[in-house]
Coordinates of C-alpha atoms and ligand atoms in Angstrom, one line a residue:
X234 CA -36.8 -81.1 -117.1
X235 CA -34.9 -82.9 -121.1
X236 CA -33.8 -80.8 -123.6
X237 CA -32.8 -84.1 -126.2
X238 CA -34.8 -87.0 -128.2
X239 CA -33.0 -89.5 -128.7
X240 CA -32.8 -91.9 -132.4
X241 CA -31.8 -96.2 -133.1
X242 CA -32.8 -98.1 -136.0
X243 CA -31.5 -101.3 -137.1
X244 CA -31.1 -102.7 -133.5
X245 CA -32.1 -106.7 -135.3
X246 CA -33.0 -108.5 -131.9
X247 CA -33.4 -111.0 -131.7
X248 CA -32.7 -114.6 -128.9
X249 CA -29.9 -114.7 -130.9
X250 CA -28.2 -111.7 -130.4
X251 CA -28.0 -112.2 -126.5
X252 CA -25.1 -109.3 -126.0
X253 CA -27.1 -106.6 -128.3
X254 CA -30.7 -107.6 -126.5
X255 CA -28.2 -106.5 -122.4
X256 CA -27.2 -103.5 -124.8
X257 CA -30.1 -102.1 -125.4
X258 CA -32.3 -102.9 -121.7
X259 CA -28.9 -101.3 -120.4
X260 CA -29.7 -98.2 -123.3
X261 CA -33.7 -97.9 -121.8
X262 CA -32.0 -98.0 -118.1
X263 CA -29.7 -95.5 -118.6
X264 CA -32.3 -93.4 -121.1
X265 CA -35.9 -93.2 -118.6
X266 CA -37.4 -90.4 -117.3
X267 CA -33.6 -89.0 -118.8
X268 CA -34.5 -88.0 -122.1
X269 CA -38.4 -86.3 -123.6
X270 CA -39.0 -89.4 -126.1
X271 CA -36.8 -92.6 -127.8
X272 CA -37.7 -93.6 -131.1
X273 CA -37.4 -96.6 -133.0
X274 CA -37.2 -95.6 -136.5
X275 CA -37.1 -100.2 -138.3
X276 CA -35.5 -103.2 -138.4
X277 CA -35.9 -103.4 -133.7
X278 CA -35.8 -106.3 -134.8
X279 CA -34.8 -108.7 -136.7
X280 CA -37.1 -110.0 -138.1
X281 CA -41.1 -110.3 -136.8
X282 CA -43.3 -113.2 -138.0
X283 CA -47.2 -111.4 -136.1
X284 CA -48.0 -109.8 -132.8
X285 CA -48.9 -113.5 -131.4
X286 CA -45.5 -115.0 -131.6
X287 CA -45.1 -114.0 -127.5
X288 CA -41.1 -116.6 -127.0
X289 CA -39.1 -115.1 -124.2
X290 CA -37.5 -113.0 -125.9
X291 CA -40.3 -110.9 -127.3
X292 CA -42.1 -111.1 -124.0
X293 CA -39.1 -109.6 -122.1
X294 CA -38.9 -107.4 -124.1
X295 CA -42.1 -106.0 -124.2
X296 CA -41.6 -105.8 -120.4
X297 CA -38.6 -104.0 -120.6
X298 CA -40.1 -101.2 -123.1
X299 CA -43.5 -101.1 -121.3
X300 CA -41.8 -100.5 -117.9
X301 CA -39.5 -97.6 -120.5
X302 CA -42.4 -95.8 -121.9
X303 CA -44.2 -94.9 -118.7
X304 CA -41.7 -92.5 -118.0
X305 CA -40.7 -91.7 -121.7
X306 CA -42.2 -92.2 -124.8
X307 CA -41.4 -94.4 -127.2
X308 CA -41.9 -94.4 -131.0
X309 CA -42.2 -96.9 -132.9
X310 CA -41.3 -96.8 -137.2
X311 CA -41.9 -100.6 -139.5
X312 CA -37.9 -101.1 -141.2
X313 CA -38.7 -103.8 -143.9
X314 CA -37.8 -106.9 -141.4
X315 CA -40.4 -106.3 -139.2
X316 CA -43.0 -104.7 -140.6
X317 CA -46.0 -106.7 -139.4
X318 CA -44.5 -105.8 -136.2
X319 CA -48.8 -104.5 -135.6
X320 CA -51.4 -102.7 -132.6
X321 CA -51.5 -105.4 -129.9
X322 CA -47.3 -105.5 -130.1
X323 CA -48.1 -101.3 -129.5
X324 CA -49.5 -101.6 -126.7
X325 CA -49.1 -104.5 -124.8
X326 CA -45.1 -101.9 -125.1
X327 CA -46.8 -99.1 -124.4
X328 CA -45.6 -97.9 -127.5
X329 CA -46.9 -95.6 -130.7
X330 CA -46.2 -97.2 -133.8
X331 CA -46.2 -94.1 -136.2
X332 CA -46.7 -94.2 -139.3
X333 CA -43.7 -95.2 -143.1
X334 CA -43.2 -91.6 -143.0
X335 CA -43.2 -89.5 -140.8
X336 CA -42.6 -85.4 -139.5
X337 CA -41.7 -84.6 -136.2
X338 CA -42.3 -81.6 -134.7
X339 CA -39.3 -81.6 -132.0
X340 CA -38.3 -78.0 -130.3
X341 CA -40.2 -76.0 -132.4
X342 CA -38.4 -77.6 -136.1
X343 CA -39.8 -80.4 -138.2
X344 CA -37.9 -83.8 -139.0
X345 CA -38.5 -86.0 -141.3
X346 CA -38.0 -90.0 -140.9
X347 CA -38.2 -92.5 -142.5
X348 CA -36.5 -96.2 -141.8
X349 CA -34.9 -95.7 -145.1
X350 CA -35.6 -99.2 -147.5
X351 CA -38.1 -96.7 -149.7
X352 CA -34.6 -94.2 -150.3
X353 CA -33.0 -97.9 -152.0
X354 CA -34.9 -96.8 -155.3
X355 CA -32.1 -98.3 -157.3
X356 CA -33.4 -102.2 -156.0
X357 CA -36.6 -102.7 -158.0
X358 CA -36.8 -106.1 -157.4
X359 CA -36.7 -104.4 -153.0
X360 CA -39.0 -102.0 -153.5
X361 CA -40.9 -103.9 -156.0
X362 CA -41.1 -106.8 -152.1
X363 CA -41.9 -103.3 -150.4
X364 CA -45.3 -102.9 -151.9
X365 CA -45.9 -105.6 -152.2
X366 CA -45.5 -106.3 -148.3
X367 CA -46.2 -103.2 -146.9
X368 CA -50.9 -104.3 -148.5
X369 CA -52.7 -104.5 -145.8
X370 CA -54.4 -107.6 -147.7
X371 CA -51.0 -109.1 -148.2
X372 CA -50.0 -109.1 -144.9
X373 CA -54.0 -109.8 -142.7
X374 CA -53.6 -113.3 -145.9
X375 CA -49.7 -113.6 -144.3
X376 CA -51.2 -112.8 -140.7
X377 CA -53.9 -116.2 -141.6
X378 CA -51.2 -118.5 -142.5
X379 CA -50.5 -120.9 -138.5
X380 CA -47.5 -118.9 -136.1
X381 CA -45.7 -122.1 -136.7
X382 CA -45.8 -121.9 -140.8
X383 CA -45.0 -117.6 -140.0
X384 CA -41.3 -118.7 -138.5
X385 CA -40.5 -121.4 -140.8
X386 CA -41.2 -118.0 -144.3
X387 CA -38.9 -115.7 -141.7
X388 CA -36.5 -118.3 -141.5
X389 CA -36.4 -118.3 -145.0
X390 CA -36.5 -114.1 -146.2
X391 CA -33.9 -113.4 -143.6
X392 CA -31.4 -116.6 -145.8
X393 CA -32.4 -115.0 -148.8
X394 CA -31.2 -111.8 -147.4
X395 CA -28.6 -113.0 -145.0
X396 CA -27.0 -114.8 -149.2
X397 CA -27.8 -111.7 -151.1
X398 CA -25.7 -109.2 -148.4
X399 CA -22.9 -112.1 -148.7
X400 CA -22.7 -112.3 -152.2
X401 CA -23.1 -109.0 -153.3
X402 CA -21.1 -106.9 -150.0
X403 CA -22.2 -103.5 -149.8
X404 CA -23.0 -103.1 -153.0
X405 CA -24.2 -99.5 -154.5
X406 CA -28.2 -101.2 -155.0
X407 CA -28.9 -102.0 -151.5
X408 CA -27.7 -97.8 -150.6
X409 CA -30.5 -94.7 -151.1
X410 CA -30.1 -93.0 -154.2
X411 CA -31.2 -89.2 -154.8
X412 CA -33.3 -89.3 -156.5
X413 CA -34.4 -91.5 -154.2
X414 CA -34.4 -88.1 -151.4
X415 CA -35.6 -86.1 -153.4
X416 CA -38.5 -88.3 -154.7
X417 CA -39.9 -88.5 -151.1
X418 CA -38.2 -84.2 -150.0
X419 CA -40.3 -83.7 -153.0
X420 CA -44.0 -84.4 -151.2
X421 CA -43.0 -82.3 -147.9
X422 CA -41.9 -79.6 -150.1
X423 CA -43.2 -76.2 -148.3
X424 CA -42.7 -77.7 -145.1
X425 CA -38.7 -76.2 -144.0
X426 CA -38.0 -79.8 -143.5
X427 CA -34.0 -79.6 -143.3
X428 CA -33.0 -82.4 -141.1
X429 CA -34.3 -86.5 -142.9
X430 CA -33.2 -89.0 -139.8
X431 CA -32.8 -92.8 -141.6
X432 CA -31.7 -96.0 -140.9
X433 CA -31.3 -99.1 -143.0
X434 CA -28.1 -98.9 -144.9
X435 CA -25.7 -99.6 -142.1
X436 CA -24.0 -97.0 -143.4
X437 CA -24.1 -94.0 -140.4
X438 CA -23.5 -90.7 -141.9
X439 CA -24.1 -87.0 -142.7
X440 CA -24.7 -86.0 -146.4
X441 CA -26.5 -83.5 -148.0
X442 CA -29.0 -82.6 -150.8
X443 CA -30.1 -79.3 -151.8
X444 CA -33.3 -79.3 -152.1
X445 CA -35.3 -76.1 -153.8
X446 CA -32.0 -74.2 -153.9
X447 CA -32.0 -75.6 -150.0
X448 CA -29.8 -77.7 -147.7
X449 CA -31.1 -80.2 -146.6
X450 CA -29.2 -82.5 -144.1
X451 CA -29.5 -86.2 -144.0
X452 CA -28.8 -88.5 -141.2
X453 CA -28.0 -92.0 -141.4
X454 CA -28.3 -94.1 -137.8
X455 CA -25.7 -96.7 -136.8
X456 CA -26.7 -100.2 -137.2
X457 CA -26.2 -102.3 -134.0
X458 CA -24.1 -105.0 -134.7
X459 CA -21.7 -107.6 -132.8
X460 CA -21.0 -105.9 -129.7
X461 CA -21.3 -102.1 -131.3
X462 CA -24.7 -100.1 -131.9
X463 CA -25.1 -96.6 -131.6
X464 CA -27.8 -93.4 -131.7
X465 CA -28.7 -89.4 -132.5
X466 CA -30.3 -87.4 -130.7
X467 CA -31.8 -84.0 -131.2
X468 CA -31.6 -81.8 -128.8
X469 CA -33.9 -78.7 -127.9
X470 CA -31.2 -76.1 -129.0
X471 CA -31.2 -77.9 -132.4
X472 CA -27.6 -79.5 -132.3
X473 CA -27.7 -83.2 -133.2
X474 CA -24.9 -85.3 -132.1
X475 CA -24.4 -89.4 -132.2
X476 CA -22.6 -91.4 -130.5
X477 CA -21.8 -95.2 -129.9
X478 CA -22.4 -97.8 -127.4
X479 CA -20.6 -101.6 -126.3
X480 CA -22.2 -104.1 -125.6
Ligands
MN50 MN1 -33.5 -102.0 -142.8

């Protein structure tokens, strides 16, 4: 009988980060069959150009997930880098894709899960791109391009986003805002949501918000970078713990 559920996000895995890949494989081995479920809240991959991209790195991830999922269910949300993850990947990996907002009922309590990019409401240009890139018609048009062309496009998107990060550092514009949190929670009024879990901002922390006279606790997940990863664990008794992982 397991008594905890684990949440991770922003691993940004790719063929270029063998240490983080190894840390992920090791974590799967440690958690397999010993936890109730694994939730990956977006940006699992540094970039995703379509389920037909099947290099050896992606094959190895799919195989590891498929084995893990035989013992422990895995749920995956899209991030702003891997929003093209599709049902073919899900089927081959034995995972289940979740909608961009999802309420998980765990041990009798509701937990609201999002990637977190929608909370960064001050970044108007990004929110415009987000609306476009989550549009099924736009996605279908992109996926019709040849794989080689999509790989080039991904390289450009990645380069642009890295350049932006370096130029602006961790500016306020890419953090979650009070307005963003309130707008999201407004959609869940009356559902007794006390906990929101998300990643994306790479600013792991615990925040509290007053929503309709009640207190919401917002957990920001640890991103994985260099030799360090991390996770959040929800226990059956309602306790929430975070921990770092080292490659
Ligand atoms: Mn992200």
